[in-house]
Tab-separated table of C-alpha atoms (C1' of nucleotides) and ligand atoms in Angstrom:
chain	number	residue	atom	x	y	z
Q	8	UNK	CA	-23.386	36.205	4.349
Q	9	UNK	CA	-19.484	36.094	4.119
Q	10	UNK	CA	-19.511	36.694	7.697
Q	11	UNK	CA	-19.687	33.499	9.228
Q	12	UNK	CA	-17.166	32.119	7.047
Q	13	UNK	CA	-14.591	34.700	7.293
Q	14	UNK	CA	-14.759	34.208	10.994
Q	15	UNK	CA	-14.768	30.370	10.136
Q	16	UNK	CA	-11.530	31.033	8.262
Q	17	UNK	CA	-9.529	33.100	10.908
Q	18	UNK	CA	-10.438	29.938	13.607
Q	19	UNK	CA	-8.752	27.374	10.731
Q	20	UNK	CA	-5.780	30.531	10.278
Q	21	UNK	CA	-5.520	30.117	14.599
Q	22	UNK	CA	-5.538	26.164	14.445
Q	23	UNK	CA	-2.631	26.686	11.892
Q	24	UNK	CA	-0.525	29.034	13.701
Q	25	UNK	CA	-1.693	26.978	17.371
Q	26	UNK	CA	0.562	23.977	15.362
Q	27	UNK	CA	3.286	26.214	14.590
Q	28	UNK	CA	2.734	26.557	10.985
Q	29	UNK	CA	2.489	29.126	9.245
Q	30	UNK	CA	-0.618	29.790	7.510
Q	31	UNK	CA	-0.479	29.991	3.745
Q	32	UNK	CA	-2.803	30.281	1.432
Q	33	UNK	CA	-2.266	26.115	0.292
Q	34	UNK	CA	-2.910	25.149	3.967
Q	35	UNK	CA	-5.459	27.351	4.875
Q	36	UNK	CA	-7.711	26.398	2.079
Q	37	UNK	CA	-6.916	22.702	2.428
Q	38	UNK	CA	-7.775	23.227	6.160
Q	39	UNK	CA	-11.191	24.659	5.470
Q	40	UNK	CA	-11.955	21.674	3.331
Q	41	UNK	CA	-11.286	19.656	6.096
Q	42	UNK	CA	-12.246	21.163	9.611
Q	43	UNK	CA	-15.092	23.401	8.747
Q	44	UNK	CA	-17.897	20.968	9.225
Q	45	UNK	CA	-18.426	17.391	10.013
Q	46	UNK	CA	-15.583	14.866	10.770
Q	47	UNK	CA	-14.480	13.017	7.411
Q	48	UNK	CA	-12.037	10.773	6.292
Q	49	UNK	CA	-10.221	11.536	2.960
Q	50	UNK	CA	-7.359	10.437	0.348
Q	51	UNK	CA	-4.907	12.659	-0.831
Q	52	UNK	CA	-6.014	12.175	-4.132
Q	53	UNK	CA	-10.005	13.016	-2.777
Q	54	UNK	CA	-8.693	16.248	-1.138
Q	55	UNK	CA	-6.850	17.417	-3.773
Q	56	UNK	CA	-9.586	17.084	-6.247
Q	57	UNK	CA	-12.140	18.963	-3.680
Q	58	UNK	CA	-9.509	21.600	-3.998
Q	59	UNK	CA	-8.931	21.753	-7.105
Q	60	UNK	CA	-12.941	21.892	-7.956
Q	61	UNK	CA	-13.315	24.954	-5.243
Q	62	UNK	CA	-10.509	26.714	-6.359
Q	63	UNK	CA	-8.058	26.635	-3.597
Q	64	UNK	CA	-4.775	26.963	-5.809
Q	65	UNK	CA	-2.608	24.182	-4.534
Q	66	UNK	CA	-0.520	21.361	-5.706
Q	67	UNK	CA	-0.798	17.859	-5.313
Q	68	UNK	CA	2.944	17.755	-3.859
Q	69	UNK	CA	1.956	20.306	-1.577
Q	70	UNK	CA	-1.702	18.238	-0.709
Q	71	UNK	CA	1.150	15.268	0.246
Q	72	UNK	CA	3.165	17.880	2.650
Q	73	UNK	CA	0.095	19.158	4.386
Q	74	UNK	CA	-1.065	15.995	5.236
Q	75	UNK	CA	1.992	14.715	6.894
Q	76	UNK	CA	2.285	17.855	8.033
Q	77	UNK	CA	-1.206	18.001	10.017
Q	78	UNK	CA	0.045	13.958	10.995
Q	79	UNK	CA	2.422	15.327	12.616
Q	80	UNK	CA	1.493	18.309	14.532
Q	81	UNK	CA	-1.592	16.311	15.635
Q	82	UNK	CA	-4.576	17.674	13.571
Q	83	UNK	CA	-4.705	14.339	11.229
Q	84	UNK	CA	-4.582	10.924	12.020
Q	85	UNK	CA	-3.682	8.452	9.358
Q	86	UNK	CA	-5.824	5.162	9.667
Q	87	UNK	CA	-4.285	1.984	7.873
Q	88	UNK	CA	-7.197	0.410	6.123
Q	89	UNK	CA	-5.167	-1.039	3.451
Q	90	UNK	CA	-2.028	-1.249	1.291
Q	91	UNK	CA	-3.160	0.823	-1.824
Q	92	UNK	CA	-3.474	4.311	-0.163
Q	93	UNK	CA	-3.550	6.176	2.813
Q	94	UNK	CA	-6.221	7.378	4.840
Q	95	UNK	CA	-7.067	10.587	6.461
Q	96	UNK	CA	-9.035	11.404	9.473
Q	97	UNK	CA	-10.273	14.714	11.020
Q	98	UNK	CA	-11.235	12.991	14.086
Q	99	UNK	CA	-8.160	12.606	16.116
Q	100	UNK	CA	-9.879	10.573	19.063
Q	101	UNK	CA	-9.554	7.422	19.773
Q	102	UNK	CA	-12.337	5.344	17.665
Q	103	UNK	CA	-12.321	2.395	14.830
Q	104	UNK	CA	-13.583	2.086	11.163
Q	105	UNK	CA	-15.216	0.541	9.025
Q	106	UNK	CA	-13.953	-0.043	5.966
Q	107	UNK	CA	-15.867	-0.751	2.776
Q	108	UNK	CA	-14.081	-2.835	0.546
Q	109	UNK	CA	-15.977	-2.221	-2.790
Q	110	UNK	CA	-16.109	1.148	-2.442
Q	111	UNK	CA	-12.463	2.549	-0.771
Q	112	UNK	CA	-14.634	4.020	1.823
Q	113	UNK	CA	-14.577	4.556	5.839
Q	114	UNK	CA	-16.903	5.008	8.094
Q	115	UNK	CA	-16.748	5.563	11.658
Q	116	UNK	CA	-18.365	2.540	14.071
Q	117	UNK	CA	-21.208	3.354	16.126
Q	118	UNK	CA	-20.329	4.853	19.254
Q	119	UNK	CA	-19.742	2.127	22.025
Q	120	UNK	CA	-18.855	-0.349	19.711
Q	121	UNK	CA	-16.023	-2.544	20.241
Q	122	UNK	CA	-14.858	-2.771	23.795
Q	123	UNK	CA	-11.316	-4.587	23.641
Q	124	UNK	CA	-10.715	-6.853	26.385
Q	125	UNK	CA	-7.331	-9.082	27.638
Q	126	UNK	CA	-5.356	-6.482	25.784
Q	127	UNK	CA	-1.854	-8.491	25.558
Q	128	UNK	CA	0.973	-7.003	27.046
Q	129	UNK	CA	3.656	-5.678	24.078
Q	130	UNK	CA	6.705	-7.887	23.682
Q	131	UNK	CA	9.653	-7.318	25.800
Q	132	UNK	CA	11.321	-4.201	24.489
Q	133	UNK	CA	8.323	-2.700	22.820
Q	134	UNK	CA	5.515	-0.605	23.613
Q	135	UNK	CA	2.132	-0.461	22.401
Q	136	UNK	CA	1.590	2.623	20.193
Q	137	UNK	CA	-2.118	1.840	19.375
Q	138	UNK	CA	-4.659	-0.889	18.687
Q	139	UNK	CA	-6.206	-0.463	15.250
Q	140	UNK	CA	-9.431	-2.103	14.718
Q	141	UNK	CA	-10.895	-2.279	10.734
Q	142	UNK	CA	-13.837	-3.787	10.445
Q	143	UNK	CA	-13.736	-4.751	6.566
Q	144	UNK	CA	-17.608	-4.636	4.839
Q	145	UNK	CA	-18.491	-5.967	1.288
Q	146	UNK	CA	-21.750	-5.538	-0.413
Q	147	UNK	CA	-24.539	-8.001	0.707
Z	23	UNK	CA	18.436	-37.941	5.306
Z	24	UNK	CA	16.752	-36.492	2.038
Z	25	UNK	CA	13.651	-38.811	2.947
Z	26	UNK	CA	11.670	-36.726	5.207
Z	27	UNK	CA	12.382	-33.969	3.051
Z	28	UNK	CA	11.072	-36.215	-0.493
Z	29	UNK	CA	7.764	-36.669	1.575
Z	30	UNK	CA	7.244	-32.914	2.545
Z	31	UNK	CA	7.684	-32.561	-1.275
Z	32	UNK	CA	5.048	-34.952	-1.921
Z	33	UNK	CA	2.517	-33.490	0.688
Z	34	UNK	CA	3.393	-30.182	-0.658
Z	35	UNK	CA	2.535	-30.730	-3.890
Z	36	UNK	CA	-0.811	-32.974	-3.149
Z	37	UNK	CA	-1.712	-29.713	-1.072
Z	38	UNK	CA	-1.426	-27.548	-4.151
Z	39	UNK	CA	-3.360	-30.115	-6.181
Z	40	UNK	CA	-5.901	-30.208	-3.986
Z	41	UNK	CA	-6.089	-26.852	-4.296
Z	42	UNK	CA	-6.700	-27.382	-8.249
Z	43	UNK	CA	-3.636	-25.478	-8.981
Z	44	UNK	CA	-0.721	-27.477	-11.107
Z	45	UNK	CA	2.302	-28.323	-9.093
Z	46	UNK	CA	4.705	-26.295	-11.089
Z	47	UNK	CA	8.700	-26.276	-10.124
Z	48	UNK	CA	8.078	-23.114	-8.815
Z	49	UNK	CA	4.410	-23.151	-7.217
Z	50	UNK	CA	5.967	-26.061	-5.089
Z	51	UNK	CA	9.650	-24.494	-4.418
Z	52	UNK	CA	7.303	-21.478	-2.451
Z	53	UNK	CA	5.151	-23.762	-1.085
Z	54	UNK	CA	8.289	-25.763	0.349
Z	55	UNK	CA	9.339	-22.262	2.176
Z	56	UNK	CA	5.793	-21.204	3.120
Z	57	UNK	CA	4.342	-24.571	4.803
Z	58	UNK	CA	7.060	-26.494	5.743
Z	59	UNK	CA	7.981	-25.387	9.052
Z	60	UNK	CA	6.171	-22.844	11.873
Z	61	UNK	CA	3.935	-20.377	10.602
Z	62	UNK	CA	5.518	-17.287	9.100
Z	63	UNK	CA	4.341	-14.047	7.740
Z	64	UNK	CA	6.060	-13.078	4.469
Z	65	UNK	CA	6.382	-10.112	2.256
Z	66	UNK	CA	6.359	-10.706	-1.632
Z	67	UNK	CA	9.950	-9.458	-1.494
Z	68	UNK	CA	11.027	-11.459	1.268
Z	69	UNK	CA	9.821	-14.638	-0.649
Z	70	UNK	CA	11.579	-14.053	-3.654
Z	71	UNK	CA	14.426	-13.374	-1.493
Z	72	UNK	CA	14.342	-16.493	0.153
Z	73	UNK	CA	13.512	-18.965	-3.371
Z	74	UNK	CA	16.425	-17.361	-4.587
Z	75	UNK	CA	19.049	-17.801	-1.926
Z	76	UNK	CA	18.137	-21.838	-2.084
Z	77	UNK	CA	17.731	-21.911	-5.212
Z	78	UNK	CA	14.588	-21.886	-6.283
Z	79	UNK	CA	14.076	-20.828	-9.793
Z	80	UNK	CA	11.922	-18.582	-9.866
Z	81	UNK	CA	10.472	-14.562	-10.766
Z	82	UNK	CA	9.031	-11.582	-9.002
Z	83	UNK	CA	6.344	-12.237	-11.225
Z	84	UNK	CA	5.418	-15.663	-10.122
Z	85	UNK	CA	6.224	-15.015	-6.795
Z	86	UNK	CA	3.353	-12.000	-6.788
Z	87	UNK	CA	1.324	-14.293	-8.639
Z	88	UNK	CA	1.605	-17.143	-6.538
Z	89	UNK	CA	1.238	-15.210	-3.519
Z	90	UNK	CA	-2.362	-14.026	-5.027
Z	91	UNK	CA	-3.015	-17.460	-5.823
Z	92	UNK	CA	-2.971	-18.669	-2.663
Z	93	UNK	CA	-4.696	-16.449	-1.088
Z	94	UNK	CA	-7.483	-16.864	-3.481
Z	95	UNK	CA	-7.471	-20.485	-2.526
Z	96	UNK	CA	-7.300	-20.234	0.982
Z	97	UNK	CA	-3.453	-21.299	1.561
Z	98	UNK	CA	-2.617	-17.684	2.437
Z	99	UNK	CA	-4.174	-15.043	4.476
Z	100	UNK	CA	-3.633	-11.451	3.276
Z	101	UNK	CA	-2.739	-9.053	6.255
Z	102	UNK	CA	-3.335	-5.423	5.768
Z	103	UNK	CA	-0.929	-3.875	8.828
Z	104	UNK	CA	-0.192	-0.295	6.762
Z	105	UNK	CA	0.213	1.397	2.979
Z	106	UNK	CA	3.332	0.609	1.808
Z	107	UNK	CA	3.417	-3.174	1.074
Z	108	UNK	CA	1.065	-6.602	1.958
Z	109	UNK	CA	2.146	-9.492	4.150
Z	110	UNK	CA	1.051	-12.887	3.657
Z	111	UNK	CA	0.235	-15.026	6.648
Z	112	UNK	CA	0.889	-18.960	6.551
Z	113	UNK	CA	-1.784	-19.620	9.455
Z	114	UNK	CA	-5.476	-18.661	7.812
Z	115	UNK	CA	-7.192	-19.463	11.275
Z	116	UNK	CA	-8.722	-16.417	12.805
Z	117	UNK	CA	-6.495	-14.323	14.927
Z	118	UNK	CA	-4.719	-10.827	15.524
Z	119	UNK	CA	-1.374	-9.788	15.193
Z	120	UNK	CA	1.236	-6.950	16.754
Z	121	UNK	CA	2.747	-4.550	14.053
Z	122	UNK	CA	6.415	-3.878	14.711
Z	123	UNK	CA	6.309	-0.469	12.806
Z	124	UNK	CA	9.980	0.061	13.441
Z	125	UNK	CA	11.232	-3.783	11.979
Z	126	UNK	CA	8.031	-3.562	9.266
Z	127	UNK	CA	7.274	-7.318	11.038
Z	128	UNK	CA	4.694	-8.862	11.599
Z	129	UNK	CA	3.953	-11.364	14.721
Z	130	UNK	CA	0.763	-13.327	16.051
Z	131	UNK	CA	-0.818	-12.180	19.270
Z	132	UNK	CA	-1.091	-14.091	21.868
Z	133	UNK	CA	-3.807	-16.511	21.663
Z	134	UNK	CA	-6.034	-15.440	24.138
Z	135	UNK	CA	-5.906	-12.062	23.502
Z	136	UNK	CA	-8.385	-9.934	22.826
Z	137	UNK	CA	-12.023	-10.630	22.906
Z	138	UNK	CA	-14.511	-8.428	20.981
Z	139	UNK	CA	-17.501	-7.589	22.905
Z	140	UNK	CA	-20.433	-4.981	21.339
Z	141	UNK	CA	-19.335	-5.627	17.835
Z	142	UNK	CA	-21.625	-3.626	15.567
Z	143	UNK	CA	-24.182	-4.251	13.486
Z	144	UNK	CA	-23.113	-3.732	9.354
Z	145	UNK	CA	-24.605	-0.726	7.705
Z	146	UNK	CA	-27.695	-1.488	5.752
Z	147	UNK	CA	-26.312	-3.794	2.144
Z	148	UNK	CA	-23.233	-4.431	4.247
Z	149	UNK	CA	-22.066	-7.714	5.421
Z	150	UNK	CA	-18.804	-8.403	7.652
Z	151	UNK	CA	-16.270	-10.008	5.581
Z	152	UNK	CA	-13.506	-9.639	8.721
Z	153	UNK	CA	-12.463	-7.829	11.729
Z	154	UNK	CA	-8.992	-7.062	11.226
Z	155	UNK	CA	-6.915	-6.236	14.799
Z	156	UNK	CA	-3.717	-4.360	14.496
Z	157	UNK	CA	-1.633	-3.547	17.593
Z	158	UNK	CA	1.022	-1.314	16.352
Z	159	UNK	CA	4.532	-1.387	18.712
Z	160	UNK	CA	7.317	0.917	18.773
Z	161	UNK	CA	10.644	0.339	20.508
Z	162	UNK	CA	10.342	1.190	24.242
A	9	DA	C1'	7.024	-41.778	-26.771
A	10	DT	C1'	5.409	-37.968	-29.375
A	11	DT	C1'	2.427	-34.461	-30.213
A	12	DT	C1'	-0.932	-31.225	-28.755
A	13	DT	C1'	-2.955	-28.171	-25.579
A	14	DA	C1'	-3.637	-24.892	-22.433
A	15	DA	C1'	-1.723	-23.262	-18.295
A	16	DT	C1'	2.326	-21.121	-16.410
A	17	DT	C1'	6.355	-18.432	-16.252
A	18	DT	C1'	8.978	-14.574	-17.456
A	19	DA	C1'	11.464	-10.050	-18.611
A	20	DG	C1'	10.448	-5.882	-19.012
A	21	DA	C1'	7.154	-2.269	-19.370
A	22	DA	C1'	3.473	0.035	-17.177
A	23	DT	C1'	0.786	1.591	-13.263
A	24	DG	C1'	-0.594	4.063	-9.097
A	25	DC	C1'	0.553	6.162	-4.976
A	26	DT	C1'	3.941	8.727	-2.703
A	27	DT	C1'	8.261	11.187	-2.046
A	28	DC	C1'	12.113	13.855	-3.679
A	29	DT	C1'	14.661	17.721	-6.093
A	30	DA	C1'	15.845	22.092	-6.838
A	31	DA	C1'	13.933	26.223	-8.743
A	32	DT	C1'	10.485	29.718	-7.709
A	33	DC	C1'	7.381	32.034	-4.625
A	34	DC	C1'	5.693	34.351	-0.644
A	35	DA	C1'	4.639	35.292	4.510
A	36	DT	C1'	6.980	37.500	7.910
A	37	DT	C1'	10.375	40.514	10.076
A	38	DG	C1'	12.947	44.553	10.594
T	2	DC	C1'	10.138	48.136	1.251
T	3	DA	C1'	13.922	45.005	1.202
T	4	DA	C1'	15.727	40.808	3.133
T	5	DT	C1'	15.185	36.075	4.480
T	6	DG	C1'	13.863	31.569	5.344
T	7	DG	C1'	10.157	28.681	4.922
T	8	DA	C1'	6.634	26.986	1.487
T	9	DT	C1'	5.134	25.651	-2.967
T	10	DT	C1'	5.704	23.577	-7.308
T	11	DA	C1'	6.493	20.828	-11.732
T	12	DG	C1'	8.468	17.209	-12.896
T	13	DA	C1'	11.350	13.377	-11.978
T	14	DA	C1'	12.201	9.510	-9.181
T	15	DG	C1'	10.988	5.653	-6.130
T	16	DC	C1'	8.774	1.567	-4.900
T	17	DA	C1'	5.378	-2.045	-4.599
T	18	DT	C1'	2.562	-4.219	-7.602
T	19	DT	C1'	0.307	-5.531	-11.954
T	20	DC	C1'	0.257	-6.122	-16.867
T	21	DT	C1'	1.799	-7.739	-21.558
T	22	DA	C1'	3.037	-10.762	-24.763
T	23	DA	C1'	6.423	-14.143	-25.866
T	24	DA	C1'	8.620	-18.473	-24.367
T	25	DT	C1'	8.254	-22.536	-21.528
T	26	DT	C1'	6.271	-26.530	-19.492
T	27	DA	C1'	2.892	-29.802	-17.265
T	28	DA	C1'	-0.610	-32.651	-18.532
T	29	DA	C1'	-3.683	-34.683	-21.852
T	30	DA	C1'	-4.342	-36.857	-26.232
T	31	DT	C1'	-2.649	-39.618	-29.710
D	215	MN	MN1	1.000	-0.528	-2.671
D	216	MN	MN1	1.401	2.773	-0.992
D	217	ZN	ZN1	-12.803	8.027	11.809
D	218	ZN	ZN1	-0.518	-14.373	11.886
DNA sequence: ATTTTAATTTAGAATGCTTCTAATCCATTG
DNA sequence: CAATGGATTAGAAGCATTCTAAATTAAAAT
């Protein structure tokens, strides 16, 4: 019955070392938390709790690191739903959010919604790095 | 010469009546450097900066709460373009803006740009309060 | 005009999220 | 089994924002 999740463990300990990171015990448990099964979106405060509850041994400081850490190397992206926290997301493609106001939440948006058209041309000088899309919901 | 500017005053502080707000010295000495003029996107810190380089008396404090109760109002637009502080937007019509993540500025699209197509249906006790467009630039 | 009233402003403290510091720990290498 | 350099950590610090409670002030009542 461990089986499957020892094996699930070693492919989080490879998408650790694939980064260039070495695989401790703080990041491999925070990466099982969030790669092993579907995509989610978290806070640093959410993960660390989740961590804390399962016993992965971590610090918050260290929940901070390894999420600018996985930012960096590409395994995170950090979606910008608001100015009170930050946002994590195990689905690195390119897709938009929902955001529920009332509850902190995100959600992905339907597949094939939002097609972006006349995309403006960046200001002289700039680039565009990405278009952001948040599609902010409140309670009925 | 200071006629123009005694009449601004005047339709300043009728606006923030209207508003049922009391035209306080300092309610209308923010107002002055919100509304009169182009449109502008401020940061609470960039305010205060501003009232107190000409002179207008004023706190942090107010400036926060003023900025808040504009917004609730209607004066002000809240724009939510990342985590570490909120911008205030002068023009409340509907429309998008670039993020210039290296200058932490803010600037209207285009108008013109962008046209949502396919946007989704809200989840079931949802309703869309806004669809917020960010299009983030880096230097080139 | 003066007094009364409630709204507004304010300094400073508190809050909440995030980052920093510098001491300790530990994964890796030889 | 050392040695070593990166990683982790507790706690402090930082920063934007909000709160508190006392002082001020605009507007209403006299
Ligand atoms: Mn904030
Ligand atoms: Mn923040
Ligand atoms: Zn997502
Ligand atoms: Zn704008």
């Amino acid at each position: 019955m461990g089986n499957k999740m020892v094996i699930a463990d070693k492919n989080v300990e490879l998408k650790i070392r694939a980064v260039g990171l070495k695989p401790t015990r703080q990041r491999i448990g925070l990466a099982r938390l969030l790669f092993i099964g579907c995509a989610r979106h978290v806070t640093a405060d959410e993960l660390f709790a989740e961590a804390s509850e399962s016993g992965v041994p971590v610090s918050l400081a260290t929940v901070y690191n390894t999420l600018r850490q996985f930012v960096d190397v590409g395994l995170l992206r950090e979606v910008l739903a608001g100015p009170e926290r930050s946002y994590f997301d195990t689905d690195v493609s390119h897709h938009h959010h929902f955001f529920h106001v009332d509850e902190n939440r995100l959600e992905d948006l339907p597949p094939g919604s939002i097609s972006i058209d006349d995309l403006p041309n960046a200001p002289a000088g700039s680039k565009i790095e990405r278009v952001d899309v948040v599609v902010r919901l409140t309670r009925k």
